[in-house]
Amino acid sequence: MSEQWTFYFEPDKCIGCHACSVACDVQNDRVDDDNWRNLRHEPTGSFPDYEETAVSSACFHCGDAPCEKVCPTGAITKRESDGIVTVDQDKCIGCHYCGWACPYGAPTYNPDNDGKMSKCHLCLGEGEGDGHGKPPREEQDGDNTPNCVDNCVTDALHAGPVSEMMELASEAAVERFVNGNRRALIEPVEPDSGGD
Ligand code: SF4
Ligand code: SF4
Ligand code: SF4
């Protein structure tokens, strides 16, 4: 495999503005309740030092891709060229196994799409991947930065080859990423001490 691509996210820089998730919806024709990129508000700390931290997440294109392992039809592929995990819509039977296997709830099932699975493909193409009359993904290879990253207003969200992302990240984030089967490269969140 040439080098695996991944996302890198810095919660401390994120202001929860949703520009990334809206940019994803626009680029990939997503509709309500079928979003590929979501913004969650995670609780950190405890009362009285309780806070909420915005976390922007989509499919992380995991190093070990648990979704691929459980797919009974071979619809999910982790690409040799760049590690991007894609779904062949023609092979998917909508069994939901991948959704149960994914630790991040990344796969979505759109009733308007026969309940088939779709998810972030790092902006390889438009729409939901193969089988939708769009250009084959093989014709769309390239180093293009995904739309969510391009539209992040605070530089909290990055994407690129793993080695470049690991250079940007802190030691703690890299250690967690490597020990976690190279899934999510996210800076740990430290609750505010409440001091000055
Ligand atoms: S984040 Fe979920 S859908 Fe994406 S590669 Fe990992 S297990 Fe699969
Ligand atoms: S829902 Fe589709 S992509 Fe997911 S495991 Fe089942 S057949 Fe594979
Ligand atoms: S665009 Fe950037 S700052 Fe805004 S919610 Fe997304 S990751 Fe956070």
Short mmCIF file of C-alpha atoms and ligand atoms in Angstrom, two decimals:
data_model
loop_
_atom_site.label_atom_id
_atom_site.label_comp_id
_atom_site.label_asym_id
_atom_site.label_seq_id
_atom_site.Cartn_x
_atom_site.Cartn_y
_atom_site.Cartn_z
CA MET A 1 0.00 0.00 0.00
CA SER A 2 1.23 3.51 -0.65
CA GLU A 3 0.61 5.66 2.33
CA GLN A 4 -2.63 5.40 4.28
CA TRP A 5 -4.67 8.61 4.61
CA THR A 6 -6.42 9.64 7.79
CA PHE A 7 -8.16 12.54 9.52
CA TYR A 8 -6.55 14.43 12.39
CA PHE A 9 -8.78 16.49 14.69
CA GLU A 10 -7.88 19.06 17.37
CA PRO A 11 -10.86 19.60 19.73
CA ASP A 12 -9.23 22.60 21.42
CA LYS A 13 -9.39 24.53 18.15
CA CYS A 14 -12.95 23.54 17.25
CA ILE A 15 -15.65 26.16 17.88
CA GLY A 16 -18.57 23.88 16.97
CA CYS A 17 -19.65 26.00 14.01
CA HIS A 18 -20.79 23.05 11.80
CA ALA A 19 -19.04 24.45 8.70
CA CYS A 20 -17.37 21.05 8.18
CA SER A 21 -20.58 19.01 8.36
CA VAL A 22 -22.47 21.45 6.12
CA ALA A 23 -19.60 21.38 3.60
CA CYS A 24 -19.82 17.58 3.59
CA ASP A 25 -23.60 17.64 3.05
CA VAL A 26 -23.23 20.04 0.13
CA GLN A 27 -20.39 18.14 -1.53
CA ASN A 28 -21.94 14.71 -1.15
CA ASP A 29 -25.68 15.40 -1.49
CA ARG A 30 -26.44 14.35 2.08
CA VAL A 31 -29.89 14.90 3.55
CA ASP A 32 -31.20 15.30 7.11
CA ASP A 33 -30.45 12.31 9.35
CA ASP A 34 -28.16 10.80 6.73
CA ASN A 35 -25.04 12.85 7.36
CA TRP A 36 -21.59 11.46 6.79
CA ARG A 37 -19.92 14.05 9.07
CA ASN A 38 -21.39 14.82 12.47
CA LEU A 39 -20.65 17.21 15.27
CA ARG A 40 -21.11 15.82 18.76
CA HIS A 41 -20.84 17.62 22.07
CA GLU A 42 -18.91 15.36 24.45
CA PRO A 43 -19.03 15.96 28.20
CA THR A 44 -15.65 16.50 29.85
CA GLY A 45 -14.88 16.84 33.56
CA SER A 46 -17.50 16.83 36.29
CA PHE A 47 -19.48 19.47 38.19
CA PRO A 48 -18.50 22.25 38.84
CA ASP A 49 -15.75 21.93 36.22
CA TYR A 50 -18.09 20.34 33.69
CA GLU A 51 -17.67 21.33 30.05
CA GLU A 52 -18.79 20.20 26.65
CA THR A 53 -16.32 19.73 23.84
CA ALA A 54 -17.30 19.79 20.17
CA VAL A 55 -16.03 16.75 18.28
CA SER A 56 -16.31 16.60 14.51
CA SER A 57 -16.20 13.06 13.18
CA ALA A 58 -16.84 10.96 10.11
CA CYS A 59 -15.50 7.57 9.03
CA PHE A 60 -11.87 7.47 10.17
CA HIS A 61 -10.81 4.94 7.51
CA CYS A 62 -9.45 2.76 10.33
CA GLY A 63 -6.17 0.92 9.91
CA ASP A 64 -7.92 -2.36 10.71
CA ALA A 65 -11.38 -1.41 9.31
CA PRO A 66 -13.68 -3.57 11.50
CA CYS A 67 -16.55 -2.83 9.09
CA GLU A 68 -14.73 -4.51 6.21
CA LYS A 69 -14.10 -7.66 8.24
CA VAL A 70 -17.78 -8.30 9.00
CA CYS A 71 -19.28 -7.43 5.61
CA PRO A 72 -20.71 -10.70 4.23
CA THR A 73 -20.80 -9.57 0.61
CA GLY A 74 -17.38 -7.99 0.19
CA ALA A 75 -19.02 -4.61 -0.43
CA ILE A 76 -16.50 -2.79 1.75
CA THR A 77 -12.95 -2.33 0.55
CA LYS A 78 -9.94 -0.74 2.18
CA ARG A 79 -8.09 0.59 -0.84
CA GLU A 80 -4.53 -0.60 -1.37
CA SER A 81 -3.53 2.78 -2.79
CA ASP A 82 -4.42 5.03 0.14
CA GLY A 83 -6.32 3.06 2.79
CA ILE A 84 -9.60 4.86 2.06
CA VAL A 85 -12.53 2.60 2.99
CA THR A 86 -15.20 2.54 0.30
CA VAL A 87 -18.57 0.83 -0.15
CA ASP A 88 -19.72 -0.73 -3.40
CA GLN A 89 -23.41 0.13 -3.51
CA ASP A 90 -24.10 -2.66 -6.00
CA LYS A 91 -22.86 -5.30 -3.54
CA CYS A 92 -24.37 -3.92 -0.32
CA ILE A 93 -27.47 -5.79 0.91
CA GLY A 94 -28.17 -3.41 3.82
CA CYS A 95 -27.65 -6.02 6.55
CA HIS A 96 -26.24 -3.39 9.00
CA TYR A 97 -23.35 -5.64 10.16
CA CYS A 98 -20.84 -2.91 9.35
CA GLY A 99 -22.82 -0.38 11.38
CA TRP A 100 -22.74 -2.63 14.43
CA ALA A 101 -19.02 -3.25 13.97
CA CYS A 102 -18.06 0.41 13.58
CA PRO A 103 -16.96 1.94 16.91
CA TYR A 104 -17.88 5.45 15.70
CA GLY A 105 -21.35 5.02 14.20
CA ALA A 106 -20.00 6.18 10.85
CA PRO A 107 -22.09 4.13 8.40
CA THR A 108 -25.52 5.56 7.62
CA TYR A 109 -28.53 3.84 6.10
CA ASN A 110 -30.75 5.96 3.92
CA PRO A 111 -34.25 4.53 3.39
CA ASP A 112 -34.28 6.35 0.05
CA ASN A 113 -31.25 4.30 -0.92
CA ASP A 114 -32.88 0.89 -0.26
CA GLY A 115 -31.41 1.00 3.26
CA LYS A 116 -27.94 0.46 1.86
CA MET A 117 -24.88 1.64 3.72
CA SER A 118 -23.00 4.75 2.76
CA LYS A 119 -20.37 6.85 4.48
CA CYS A 120 -17.50 9.28 4.04
CA HIS A 121 -15.14 8.37 1.21
CA LEU A 122 -12.77 11.28 1.82
CA CYS A 123 -14.38 13.13 -1.10
CA LEU A 124 -13.17 10.64 -3.69
CA GLY A 125 -16.20 11.47 -5.77
CA GLU A 126 -19.71 12.78 -5.51
CA GLY A 127 -22.72 10.88 -4.20
CA GLU A 128 -22.59 7.54 -2.51
CA GLY A 129 -19.88 5.74 -4.40
CA ASP A 130 -20.01 3.04 -7.04
CA GLY A 131 -23.38 2.08 -8.47
CA HIS A 132 -24.86 5.58 -8.56
CA GLY A 133 -23.94 6.60 -12.05
CA LYS A 134 -21.02 8.69 -10.85
CA PRO A 135 -17.51 8.32 -12.24
CA PRO A 136 -15.79 5.17 -10.88
CA ARG A 137 -13.72 5.93 -7.83
CA GLU A 138 -10.60 4.58 -9.59
CA GLU A 139 -10.79 7.60 -11.89
CA GLN A 140 -10.87 10.00 -8.98
CA ASP A 141 -7.65 9.12 -7.18
CA GLY A 142 -5.60 12.07 -6.10
CA ASP A 143 -4.34 14.03 -3.17
CA ASN A 144 -7.44 16.20 -2.95
CA THR A 145 -8.22 17.52 0.48
CA PRO A 146 -11.81 16.70 1.47
CA ASN A 147 -14.40 19.47 1.54
CA CYS A 148 -14.85 19.39 5.34
CA VAL A 149 -11.16 20.16 5.85
CA ASP A 150 -11.14 22.89 3.21
CA ASN A 151 -14.05 24.58 4.97
CA CYS A 152 -12.93 24.30 8.59
CA VAL A 153 -12.75 27.87 9.81
CA THR A 154 -10.22 27.31 12.61
CA ASP A 155 -7.83 24.69 11.17
CA ALA A 156 -9.11 22.13 13.68
CA LEU A 157 -9.62 19.43 11.05
CA HIS A 158 -6.91 18.00 8.82
CA ALA A 159 -6.57 15.08 6.41
CA GLY A 160 -3.60 13.55 4.67
CA PRO A 161 -1.05 10.74 4.70
CA VAL A 162 -0.65 9.22 8.17
CA SER A 163 3.01 10.22 8.55
CA GLU A 164 2.19 13.88 7.87
CA MET A 165 -0.74 13.84 10.27
CA MET A 166 1.37 12.20 12.98
CA GLU A 167 3.92 14.99 12.63
CA LEU A 168 1.21 17.55 13.37
CA ALA A 169 -0.17 15.61 16.34
CA SER A 170 1.05 15.53 19.95
CA GLU A 171 2.89 12.51 21.36
CA ALA A 172 -0.18 11.59 23.42
CA ALA A 173 -2.47 11.60 20.38
CA VAL A 174 -0.01 9.55 18.33
CA GLU A 175 0.44 7.01 21.11
CA ARG A 176 -3.31 6.52 21.44
CA PHE A 177 -3.68 6.26 17.66
CA VAL A 178 -0.97 3.60 17.30
CA ASN A 179 -2.23 1.60 20.28
CA GLY A 180 -5.79 1.81 18.94
CA ASN A 181 -5.19 0.01 15.64
CA ARG A 182 -4.58 3.32 13.86
CA ARG A 183 -8.20 4.34 13.99
CA ALA A 184 -8.87 7.87 15.29
CA LEU A 185 -6.09 10.48 15.46
CA ILE A 186 -7.64 12.99 17.86
CA GLU A 187 -6.00 15.17 20.49
CA PRO A 188 -7.00 14.16 24.03
CA VAL A 189 -9.24 16.68 25.75
CA GLU A 190 -8.13 18.00 29.12
CA PRO A 191 -10.95 19.51 31.19
CA ASP A 192 -10.20 23.09 32.25
CA SER A 193 -8.61 23.15 35.67
CA GLY A 194 -10.92 26.02 36.59
CA GLY A 195 -7.92 27.99 37.79
CA ASP A 196 -6.58 31.26 36.35
S1 SF4 B 1 -14.75 4.45 11.18
FE1 SF4 B 1 -16.29 2.80 11.04
S2 SF4 B 1 -16.95 2.80 8.91
FE2 SF4 B 1 -15.00 3.92 8.99
S3 SF4 B 1 -13.37 2.39 8.59
FE3 SF4 B 1 -13.64 2.51 10.82
S4 SF4 B 1 -15.11 0.88 11.29
FE4 SF4 B 1 -15.28 1.28 9.07
S1 SF4 B 2 -24.87 -3.27 5.24
FE1 SF4 B 2 -23.85 -3.55 3.21
S2 SF4 B 2 -21.77 -2.76 3.48
FE2 SF4 B 2 -22.64 -3.07 5.55
S3 SF4 B 2 -21.97 -5.14 6.13
FE3 SF4 B 2 -24.01 -5.36 5.19
S4 SF4 B 2 -23.59 -5.78 3.01
FE4 SF4 B 2 -21.67 -4.98 3.89
S1 SF4 B 3 -15.53 23.60 10.72
FE1 SF4 B 3 -13.79 23.26 12.09
S2 SF4 B 3 -14.23 24.61 13.86
FE2 SF4 B 3 -16.18 24.38 12.73
S3 SF4 B 3 -17.21 22.60 13.72
FE3 SF4 B 3 -16.03 21.77 11.99
S4 SF4 B 3 -14.04 21.15 12.89
FE4 SF4 B 3 -15.05 22.55 14.36
#
